[in-house]
PDB file of C-alpha atoms in Angstrom:
ATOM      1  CA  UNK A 144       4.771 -63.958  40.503  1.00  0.00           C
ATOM      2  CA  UNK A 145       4.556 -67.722  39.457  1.00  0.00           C
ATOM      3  CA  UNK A 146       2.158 -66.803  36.140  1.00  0.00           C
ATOM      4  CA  UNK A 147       3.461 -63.578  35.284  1.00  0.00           C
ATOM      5  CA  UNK A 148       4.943 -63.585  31.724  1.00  0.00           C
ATOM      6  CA  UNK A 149       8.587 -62.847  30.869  1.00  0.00           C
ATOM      7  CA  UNK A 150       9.606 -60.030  28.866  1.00  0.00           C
ATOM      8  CA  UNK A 151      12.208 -60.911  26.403  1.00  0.00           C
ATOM      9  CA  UNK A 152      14.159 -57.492  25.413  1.00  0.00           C
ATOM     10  CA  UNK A 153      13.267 -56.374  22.097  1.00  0.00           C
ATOM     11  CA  UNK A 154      15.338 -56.698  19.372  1.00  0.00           C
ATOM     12  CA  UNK A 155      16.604 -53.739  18.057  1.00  0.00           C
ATOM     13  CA  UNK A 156      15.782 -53.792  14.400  1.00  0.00           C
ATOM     14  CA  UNK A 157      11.981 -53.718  16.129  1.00  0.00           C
ATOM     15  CA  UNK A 158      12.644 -51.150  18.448  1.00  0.00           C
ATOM     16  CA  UNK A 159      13.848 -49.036  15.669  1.00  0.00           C
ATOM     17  CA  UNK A 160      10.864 -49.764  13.321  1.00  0.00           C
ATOM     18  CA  UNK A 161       7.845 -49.092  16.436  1.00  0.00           C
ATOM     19  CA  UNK A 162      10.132 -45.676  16.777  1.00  0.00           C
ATOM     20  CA  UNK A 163       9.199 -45.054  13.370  1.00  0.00           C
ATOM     21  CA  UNK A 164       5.949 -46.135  13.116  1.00  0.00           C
ATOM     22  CA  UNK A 165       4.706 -44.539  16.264  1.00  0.00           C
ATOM     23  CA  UNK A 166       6.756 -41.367  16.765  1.00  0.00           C
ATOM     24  CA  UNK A 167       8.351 -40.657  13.610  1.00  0.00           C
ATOM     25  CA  UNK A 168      11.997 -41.899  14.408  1.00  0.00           C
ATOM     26  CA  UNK A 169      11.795 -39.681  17.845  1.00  0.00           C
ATOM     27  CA  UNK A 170      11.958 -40.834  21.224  1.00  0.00           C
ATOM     28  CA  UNK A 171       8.656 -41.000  22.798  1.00  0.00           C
ATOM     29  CA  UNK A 172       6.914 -40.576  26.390  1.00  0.00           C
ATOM     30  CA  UNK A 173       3.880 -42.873  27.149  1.00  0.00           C
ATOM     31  CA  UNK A 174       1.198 -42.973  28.860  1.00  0.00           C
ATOM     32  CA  UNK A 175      -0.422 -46.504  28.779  1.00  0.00           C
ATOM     33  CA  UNK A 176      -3.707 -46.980  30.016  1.00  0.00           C
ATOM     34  CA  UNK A 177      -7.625 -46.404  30.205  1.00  0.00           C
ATOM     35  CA  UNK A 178      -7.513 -42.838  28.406  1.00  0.00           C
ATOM     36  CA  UNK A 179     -10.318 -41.281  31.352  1.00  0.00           C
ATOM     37  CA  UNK A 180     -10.689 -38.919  33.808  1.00  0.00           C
ATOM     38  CA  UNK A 181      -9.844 -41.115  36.668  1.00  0.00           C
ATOM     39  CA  UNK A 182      -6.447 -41.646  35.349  1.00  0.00           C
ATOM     40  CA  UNK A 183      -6.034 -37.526  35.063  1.00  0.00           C
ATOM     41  CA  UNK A 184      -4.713 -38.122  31.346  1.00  0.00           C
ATOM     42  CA  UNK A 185      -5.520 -34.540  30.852  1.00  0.00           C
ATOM     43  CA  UNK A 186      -2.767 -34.322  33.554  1.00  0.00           C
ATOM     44  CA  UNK A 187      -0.302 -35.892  31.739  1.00  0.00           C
ATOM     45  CA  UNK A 188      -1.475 -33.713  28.788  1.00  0.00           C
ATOM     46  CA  UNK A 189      -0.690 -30.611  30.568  1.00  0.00           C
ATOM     47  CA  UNK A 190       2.474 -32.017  32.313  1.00  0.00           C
ATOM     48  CA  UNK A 191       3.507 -32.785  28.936  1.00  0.00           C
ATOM     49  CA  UNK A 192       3.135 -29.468  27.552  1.00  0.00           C
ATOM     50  CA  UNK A 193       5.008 -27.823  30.407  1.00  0.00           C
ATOM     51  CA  UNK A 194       7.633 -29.473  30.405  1.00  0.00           C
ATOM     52  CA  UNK A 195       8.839 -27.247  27.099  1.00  0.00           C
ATOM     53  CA  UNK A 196      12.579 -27.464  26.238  1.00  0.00           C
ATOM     54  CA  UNK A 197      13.258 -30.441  28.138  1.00  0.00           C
ATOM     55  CA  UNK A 198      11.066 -32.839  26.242  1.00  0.00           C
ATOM     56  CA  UNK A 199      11.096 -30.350  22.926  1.00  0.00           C
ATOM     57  CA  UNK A 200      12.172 -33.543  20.512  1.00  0.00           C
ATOM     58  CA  UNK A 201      10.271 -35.972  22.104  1.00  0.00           C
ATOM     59  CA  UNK A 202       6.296 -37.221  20.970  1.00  0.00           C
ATOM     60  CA  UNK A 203       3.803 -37.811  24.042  1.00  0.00           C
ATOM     61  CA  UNK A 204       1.744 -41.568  22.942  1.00  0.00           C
ATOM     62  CA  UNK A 205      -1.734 -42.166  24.685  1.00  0.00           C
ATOM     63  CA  UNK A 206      -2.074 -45.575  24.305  1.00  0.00           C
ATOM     64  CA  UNK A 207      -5.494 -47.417  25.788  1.00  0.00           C
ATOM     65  CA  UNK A 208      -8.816 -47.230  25.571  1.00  0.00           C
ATOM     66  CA  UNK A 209     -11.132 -44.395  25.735  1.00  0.00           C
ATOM     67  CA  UNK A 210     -13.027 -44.587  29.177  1.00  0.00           C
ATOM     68  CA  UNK A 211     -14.836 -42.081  30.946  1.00  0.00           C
ATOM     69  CA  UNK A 212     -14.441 -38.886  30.929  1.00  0.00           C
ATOM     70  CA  UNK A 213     -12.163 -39.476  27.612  1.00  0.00           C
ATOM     71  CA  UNK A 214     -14.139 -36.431  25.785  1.00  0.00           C
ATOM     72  CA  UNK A 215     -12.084 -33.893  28.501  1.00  0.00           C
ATOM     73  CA  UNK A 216      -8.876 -35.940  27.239  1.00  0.00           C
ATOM     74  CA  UNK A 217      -9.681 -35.101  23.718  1.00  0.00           C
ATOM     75  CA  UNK A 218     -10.005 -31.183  24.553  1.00  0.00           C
ATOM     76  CA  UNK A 219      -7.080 -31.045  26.115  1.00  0.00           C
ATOM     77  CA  UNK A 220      -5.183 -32.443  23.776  1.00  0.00           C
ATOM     78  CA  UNK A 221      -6.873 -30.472  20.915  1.00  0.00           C
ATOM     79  CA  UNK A 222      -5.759 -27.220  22.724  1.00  0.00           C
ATOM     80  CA  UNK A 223      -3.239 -25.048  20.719  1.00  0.00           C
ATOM     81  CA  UNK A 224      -0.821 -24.257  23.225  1.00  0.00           C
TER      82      UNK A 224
END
């Protein structure tokens, strides 16, 4: 893509401190995007969740906006279990 813009790799004294910042020091999965309904975020939630032992150490990040539907996000991630 002639305009698209090139991603330098980070350096990792910065990749170290967003680990911090964002997750504590643990690795992280995200989910980038419009937090709605239309992108089933509460999917991701739930997906998240299930996925138990094999992600046990690891911190789920919403990152976006809220868009529609983003109350049903909320719940779902406000759920206990």
């Amino acid at each position: 893509v002639p305009l698209a813009p090139v991603a330098a790799p980070a350096a990792p004294d910065d990749v170290a401190r967003v680990r911090r910042e964002v997750a504590g020091g643990r690795p992280w999965v995200l989910v980038l995007g419009e937090r709605s309904r239309r992108k089933n975020c509460a999917g991701a939630l739930r997906a998240f969740a299930a996925a138990g032992e094999a992600l046990r150490d690891h911190v789920l990040v919403l990152a976006g906006p809220e868009g529609h539907g983003h109350e049903e996000v909320a719940a779902e991630a406000a759920r206990p279990d």
